[in-house]
Amino acid sequence: MKDNKSRKVHEAQKINNYRELLKRVEKNFSSNIAYKYKKDPSSKEPEYIEKTYKDVVKDIKYLATGLLNMKLEGKKIALVGNNRYEWCISYLAITSGNMIVVPLDKALPDNEIESLINRSGAEAVIFDKKFADIMIKIKKENNKLKELICMDNINNDEIKKYDNILKEGKKAIKQGNKKYEKIKINENKPSIMLFTSGTTNIPKAVLLSQKNICSNISAIATWVKIYETDTLLSFLPIHHTFECTITFLYGLYSGATVAFCDGLKHIQK
C-alpha cells in the first residue's frame, strides 16, 4: 500500500456554498458537456441529449425562480426519483434558491416514503411519475404538503409539471424577475435534510449546511483529482450521500461529464 505521505496533494479552489459552486462551473466550464442521457431510456435506438454547464446554470435559475414564485422560499422540498438530469437541476435549484432539499430513497415502499414526507414537514415534492398516486394520497391526508411537481409530463390537475415551472421561471426572468439573484445564501444554515437508512430503528433526520457539503468537496479535490475531460457513470442511488457528493457535486465542481446508467445490469454494456 502506498504511503499516504508520498501522495500528491492537488491545489483546489475552496467553495463554501452552492452559489459559489455554480459560479465556478459557469466561469471555467461553461461549454463543457455536463450531462449526457437518453431522451427515452426505453427506446431501442435512443436519442442522446447533451447539456452543457451553461445549460445547467440557466435551468437551475429558471427552476429556482419558478419555485420561488410558488412562495416556497425557506420551505422544505422533498425530492425522489431515478438518477436523471431533472433530479440534479431540482436539487441545485432548491438549495441555491434558499430552500431545503429532502432527498428520499426511491426504493422505499410507499408507506415509508409517506412517513418521511410527513416527518420532514415538506411543503412540496418533486418526483418521478411512478410516485404520482402515492403523492396524491399523501397530499390529501397532509395539510402541510401544498405542491406536487412531476419530473415527467403526466396530465393530472393535482400535479404541476416540472417543464411548465421551468418555462414559467424562464419567462419571469426575461420579464425582469430577480428573486433568485437577490437571494443571499447563509452557508451555515441547514440546507439539506437527509434520512439515515434506519437499520437499527426508524430513519433519523440529519440536517446539513451547504458549507458542510462544500468543505467535503473542496477537501476531496485536493486528494483525488477528477479532470474536466473525464466522464462519470452515475449508477448508485443519487439520493445517497456518496453518489450525491462524489459523482454529482464533485463531478460538477470538476467540470466533468456525468452519464446516467440505465441500471446495474447494464453497467458492462
XYZ file of C-alpha atoms in Angstrom:
269
model
C 0.000 0.000 0.000
C 1.335 3.415 -0.973
C 2.408 5.664 1.870
C -0.130 8.484 2.178
C 2.700 10.937 2.865
C 4.026 10.411 -0.669
C 0.691 11.045 -2.367
C 0.346 14.211 -4.377
C -1.816 16.947 -2.884
C -3.583 18.946 -5.578
C -4.359 22.623 -5.495
C -8.101 23.207 -5.236
C -10.410 26.199 -5.089
C -12.272 26.355 -1.798
C -16.034 26.791 -2.075
C -18.442 27.458 0.785
C -21.877 27.131 -0.799
C -23.678 26.010 -3.940
C -23.855 29.533 -5.383
C -20.046 29.584 -5.355
C -20.056 26.133 -6.941
C -22.301 27.329 -9.772
C -20.208 30.468 -10.327
C -17.118 28.271 -10.571
C -18.536 25.985 -13.250
C -20.095 28.869 -15.190
C -16.744 30.664 -15.283
C -14.478 27.684 -16.008
C -16.527 25.019 -17.789
C -19.415 26.803 -19.491
C -19.069 24.995 -22.835
C -18.218 21.562 -21.356
C -20.787 18.758 -21.568
C -22.149 18.396 -18.038
C -24.728 15.660 -18.626
C -25.377 13.081 -21.303
C -28.519 10.958 -21.170
C -31.138 9.174 -23.228
C -34.253 11.135 -24.154
C -36.246 7.898 -23.874
C -34.363 5.149 -21.963
C -36.867 2.518 -23.151
C -36.135 3.139 -26.856
C -34.050 0.523 -28.727
C -32.421 3.306 -30.731
C -32.359 6.112 -28.184
C -31.711 9.754 -28.916
C -28.978 11.165 -26.698
C -29.284 14.602 -25.154
C -26.252 16.604 -24.089
C -26.413 19.527 -21.670
C -23.543 21.978 -21.259
C -22.711 23.647 -17.970
C -24.135 26.841 -19.431
C -27.440 24.985 -19.938
C -27.269 23.619 -16.395
C -26.803 27.001 -14.724
C -29.634 28.518 -16.790
C -32.025 25.674 -15.964
C -31.203 25.940 -12.261
C -32.026 29.660 -12.306
C -35.248 29.062 -14.267
C -36.498 26.294 -11.974
C -35.486 28.102 -8.793
C -37.322 31.239 -9.947
C -40.395 29.140 -10.693
C -40.281 27.596 -7.216
C -39.734 30.973 -5.557
C -42.766 32.342 -7.411
C -44.733 29.490 -5.803
C -43.799 31.039 -2.423
C -41.530 28.179 -1.407
C -38.512 30.181 -0.232
C -37.228 28.771 3.044
C -39.524 25.732 2.763
C -38.592 22.055 2.650
C -38.972 20.303 -0.715
C -38.723 16.503 -0.917
C -37.038 15.009 -3.986
C -37.432 11.400 -5.096
C -36.709 9.672 -8.379
C -34.192 7.980 -10.644
C -30.703 9.294 -11.365
C -31.564 11.855 -14.018
C -30.896 15.373 -15.223
C -34.071 16.797 -13.704
C -33.138 15.415 -10.274
C -29.799 17.244 -10.391
C -31.355 20.518 -11.552
C -34.049 20.248 -8.869
C -31.520 19.627 -6.077
C -29.447 22.677 -7.013
C -32.446 24.905 -7.763
C -33.856 24.144 -4.307
C -30.630 24.657 -2.387
C -29.261 27.647 -4.322
C -32.727 29.228 -4.114
C -32.703 29.255 -0.294
C -34.967 26.250 0.119
C -34.214 22.988 1.950
C -33.915 19.790 -0.088
C -35.072 16.459 1.354
C -33.615 13.679 -0.875
C -35.524 10.399 -0.478
C -34.709 6.811 -1.402
C -36.742 5.825 -4.490
C -36.547 2.156 -3.436
C -38.545 2.667 -0.240
C -42.088 1.275 -0.051
C -44.917 3.792 -0.303
C -45.709 3.769 3.413
C -42.111 4.707 4.307
C -41.987 7.463 1.698
C -45.231 8.785 3.156
C -43.804 8.650 6.679
C -40.627 10.533 5.722
C -42.505 13.248 3.820
C -44.807 13.755 6.792
C -41.946 13.776 9.298
C -39.831 16.150 7.218
C -42.510 18.829 7.093
C -42.036 19.170 3.330
C -44.415 21.610 1.658
C -43.637 20.404 -1.882
C -42.408 17.215 -3.541
C -40.633 16.766 -6.874
C -40.884 13.181 -8.123
C -40.917 10.633 -10.991
C -44.279 9.657 -12.487
C -44.238 6.248 -10.751
C -44.870 8.076 -7.462
C -47.856 10.085 -8.703
C -50.547 8.010 -6.969
C -48.866 7.886 -3.569
C -48.104 11.628 -3.704
C -51.758 12.451 -4.387
C -52.735 10.235 -1.441
C -50.201 11.909 0.874
C -51.333 15.399 -0.131
C -54.962 14.564 0.662
C -54.011 13.450 4.173
C -51.269 16.002 4.895
C -52.382 19.622 5.207
C -48.779 20.896 5.170
C -47.970 19.429 1.736
C -49.043 22.090 -0.765
C -47.370 21.359 -4.114
C -46.837 18.197 -6.185
C -44.368 18.523 -9.078
C -43.677 15.683 -11.509
C -40.455 15.461 -13.491
C -42.366 13.619 -16.223
C -45.140 15.055 -18.366
C -48.284 13.484 -16.945
C -51.731 15.016 -17.127
C -53.321 15.391 -13.723
C -54.946 18.529 -12.348
C -53.466 17.895 -8.885
C -49.892 17.750 -10.186
C -47.749 20.510 -11.679
C -45.297 19.705 -14.454
C -41.575 20.305 -13.930
C -41.245 21.567 -17.518
C -44.009 24.125 -17.009
C -42.382 25.519 -13.864
C -39.070 25.715 -15.746
C -40.756 27.650 -18.587
C -42.574 29.959 -16.169
C -39.297 30.717 -14.393
C -37.558 31.447 -17.699
C -40.378 33.778 -18.739
C -40.313 35.557 -15.371
C -36.550 36.176 -15.601
C -36.901 37.570 -19.126
C -39.567 39.926 -17.781
C -37.163 41.214 -15.128
C -37.797 38.914 -12.159
C -34.682 38.989 -9.962
C -35.856 36.959 -6.944
C -33.155 34.336 -7.459
C -30.352 36.861 -7.962
C -31.292 38.791 -4.815
C -31.093 35.771 -2.520
C -28.135 35.644 -0.137
C -27.174 32.141 0.952
C -26.304 31.570 4.592
C -23.875 28.693 4.130
C -24.097 27.684 7.789
C -27.868 27.260 7.922
C -29.479 23.833 7.343
C -29.983 23.329 3.615
C -30.116 19.547 3.208
C -32.232 17.142 5.266
C -31.025 13.566 4.904
C -32.634 10.498 6.438
C -30.475 7.649 7.719
C -31.121 4.145 6.442
C -32.859 3.160 9.661
C -31.073 -0.196 10.053
C -31.391 -0.175 13.841
C -34.546 1.913 14.252
C -36.714 4.306 12.294
C -34.698 6.624 9.974
C -33.319 9.700 11.691
C -33.277 13.141 10.066
C -29.809 14.655 9.663
C -29.566 18.376 8.867
C -26.544 19.573 6.897
C -25.470 23.013 5.748
C -24.085 23.863 2.330
C -20.746 24.568 3.999
C -20.748 21.003 5.408
C -21.017 19.526 1.918
C -18.797 22.083 0.170
C -15.977 21.594 2.676
C -16.030 17.895 1.741
C -15.923 18.717 -1.975
C -13.027 21.157 -1.501
C -11.126 18.590 0.578
C -11.730 15.727 -1.872
C -10.428 17.921 -4.712
C -7.016 18.155 -3.014
C -6.761 14.375 -2.670
C -8.484 12.752 -5.656
C -8.309 14.542 -8.986
C -11.191 14.383 -11.443
C -10.470 16.103 -14.745
C -12.860 18.069 -16.934
C -12.154 15.538 -19.696
C -13.459 12.665 -17.542
C -16.869 11.030 -17.862
C -18.500 9.643 -14.719
C -21.114 6.888 -14.881
C -23.859 7.551 -12.335
C -25.461 4.301 -11.160
C -25.542 4.301 -7.350
C -28.755 5.837 -5.922
C -28.303 9.594 -6.312
C -30.068 10.473 -3.047
C -27.272 8.679 -1.178
C -24.508 10.843 0.267
C -21.653 9.090 -1.565
C -23.156 9.267 -5.062
C -24.565 12.737 -4.479
C -21.271 14.149 -3.217
C -18.731 12.315 -5.384
C -20.403 11.857 -8.773
C -22.967 14.638 -8.834
C -21.448 17.518 -6.844
C -17.715 16.813 -7.143
C -18.236 15.922 -10.810
C -19.873 19.329 -11.208
C -17.042 21.064 -9.335
C -14.520 19.394 -11.678
C -16.302 20.222 -14.932
C -16.594 16.535 -15.823
C -19.401 14.853 -17.782
C -21.957 12.711 -15.946
C -23.750 9.965 -17.857
C -26.709 8.178 -16.307
C -26.723 4.387 -16.295
C -29.959 2.516 -17.091
C -29.365 0.163 -14.145
C -26.818 -2.160 -12.542
C -27.347 -4.917 -15.115
C -26.398 -2.508 -17.918
C -23.043 -1.348 -16.487
C -20.830 -3.626 -18.606
C -22.653 -2.713 -21.816
